[in-house]
């Protein structure tokens, strides 16, 4: 062998193996709405999530604990929101940063008097609002009583008197709330939409999803339901659960096997009807009265075990010696939730794609899920339809948003809220629907979203649509024209804003390899090395075994004199 | 930073592992083919040269009788044989035993070293013998060696039939392999070294290293080189480089077999191997410094192999072990995940597979007992080398800085009666 060739080869090998891993530059989105908060308990996180969900309709939210906020973050925001859920002394530096921020600010709760805009604010204890403006509240809200010389924008009433709720000084606002509810938000939101400096509202839109489709659904019934919408030329989407558990999760029916239904769904898809993945099997436990797939409704807690039979009641906050200990346990549960969700999503998309149905978004039957589940969903879907749960430890704090929102606590998953319910209980339900639509119209840029279950009476569906259509301010949103991305290991689905659907079902190994090479070339090279050497090792061991069996024969053939 | 160090360690270790995987295959192929030339070569064994066999000895009374008994039975015309026992400042019965054989066999004689070569180590002793002999071919055997009958015959055969070869190198086996766990490890090590490093390099690159014993070199070459380097602890490696620099090559011909004794205790092993490692480090550094003046650049290849082995590879292993220990206590956030563990396991399996294949070359060595010894060896004997290399490097640096005189450590011998190993009759 020639030495030069060998040296060149080895040098080349050395150079290649020394080549540094390419570092991919990641483009960073500029934060717009910076939400800073002080809380003393994980329970108070719910309020933060609610504010996040509300404001992420207007821009991208960055949610940060006030203690860890940096000057750079504050400078780069287009607006700063401060939420004080408990009284603390804010460090001088941070106060200066916020004071020197020249754009619009909103202060909520405690500590606003530490900032220049509201330094004359005085707190006079807590109370409960029974009325806000002219609206009597169905549920009382805790708030902080204040006195100040600032302009009163919104006033509220307790049983004892009238107090300011929303104050204004120049372009900054102070909200004296200590608690947050949907009811209050819907009251406040029109004001926010009117008075924020960075929001250009779109037209009012509406969307419809037909939900509850699973392998046992009658294709005829599906066609009957969708024909109602087609007749009215209303665009709609279909939320499909890929499997159906039977016999207490011991049996499983797959969509792949429901040939007639599959064919009907494929036809609908071919006609431009988007498919939405409705979880995987609709339920965590078969014996739940109301189906929840990503929440353990029996114990009203997050998913704590991959198998529902092994799930146990988790500890409450009181059982822990400190918040840190509780948070640590919650994170551990969160990891289980993510693992569970990831598996369900992968299975759901795989099953649907096997049936040649290509989902463009995700929805959860009956809505309950924690931020860990949402985070996992956001890794695979860019679009989500449904309500939002604000509390990671209880399903009691669930709500909807009037606009499309991308909360930071949901990892900026784009959420289209189901904020409208179909007419139920016949004529009695109609005023509720009308009232909800009217409330929505008060908020600029709001979007009405409704899920209609497959099993709903066609007359109910017709009546719901009649009421909807009596509000001409709402334009129907064709969900086929919403940009979305869906991804799991070997399947990518992209829907463009022009309605084109692109599906890439990777030639598993070839594209997997390409992707691996792009993301971490050094690790990929090492794996290649591993497999090549492994092959050799395998050959060596097979050879060793072969030699061992032939060696006895060889013993007598070896060492013949003179070769 | 941790990631950079980790990647560096990985590269250093795996370059070496892959290289040895490559060498092993060459060695095995050499084993399958090297005997094919013998029938043709035998035809040229008519006008045989004179051979001087040097046996440097210092306090070798334990082994001398056995060694000279073997020497007396060598298959070579006795009138062309001159076996010289170089008695170098022995304080035991070495001289007396050797003289006993000299009295019985006219082709055996004893040479007492004189100043300035007296008591200065093996190189000096060999130089003394070189000056006091006339053989056209010089063979060197350590005093604990018992060569097989045709060992010298085959070495000379190689030199006759390969005129471009300056030296012919045979194979050595461990005579006391079954004595202790240490000698078993050494036995496995020597088989692997010879078939992988010697056989593999000879097959692929046409290079081999003089091992210090059981080799033959042309007198004209050794005289042209000015004898052995007295400063070198590893005089064999040092001689190898100089031979290549003259434009010759060294052939590995494993048909010539000798059986030698290996250390049976850790202390003896440590001292011997420290000397070897230190000696090789000296040689590598000496010739790398002279890189620009080396006439044959292909030597760089061999030098780089030694440099990589004694410096870079062990540095990589130490670095890797260090990162592993630190990571137990402090999360270094290493970028590589499971592939690191997978490669660690694979390295072990590769070692096991390579060694077993190499052992299959030698009769009765590929057996269940050795299989488990090889597994044990990976985690014990192989790891001891790390400490040894570091220690020897420290010794060599100390010697260079303080300009200490080279001290030749005399390997302790053990009584060999009725001990393992097989001999060819």
Tab-separated table of C-alpha atoms in Angstrom, chain B residues 6 15 42 62 68-69 86 105 118 120 125 135 154 165 182 184 186 227 236 250 305 321 334 354 361 370 372 383 409:
chain	number	residue	atom	x	y	z
B	6	UNK	CA	-15.171	14.871	25.497
B	15	UNK	CA	-8.868	6.491	15.939
B	42	UNK	CA	14.509	-23.319	1.458
B	62	UNK	CA	18.291	-18.922	37.172
B	68	UNK	CA	22.190	-22.452	26.594
B	69	UNK	CA	20.740	-25.967	26.389
B	86	UNK	CA	27.973	-11.454	27.195
B	105	UNK	CA	30.621	-26.721	23.022
B	118	UNK	CA	30.804	-2.759	31.714
B	120	UNK	CA	26.010	0.007	31.552
B	125	UNK	CA	26.873	-5.156	26.276
B	135	UNK	CA	29.632	-13.234	12.164
B	154	UNK	CA	14.438	-19.223	9.667
B	165	UNK	CA	15.684	-6.501	4.600
B	182	UNK	CA	-0.365	-11.775	35.304
B	184	UNK	CA	-1.718	-15.124	31.410
B	186	UNK	CA	1.025	-10.969	29.323
B	227	UNK	CA	26.022	-0.048	17.005
B	236	UNK	CA	15.251	-2.137	19.965
B	250	UNK	CA	12.581	-4.994	8.719
B	305	UNK	CA	1.955	5.244	15.683
B	321	UNK	CA	-12.122	8.646	32.583
B	334	UNK	CA	-22.483	16.785	27.720
B	354	UNK	CA	-10.189	-8.777	18.107
B	361	UNK	CA	-3.848	-18.017	15.496
B	370	UNK	CA	-8.698	-17.217	27.953
B	372	UNK	CA	-12.762	-14.883	30.538
B	383	UNK	CA	-6.194	-0.021	32.818
B	409	UNK	CA	16.611	-2.063	35.253
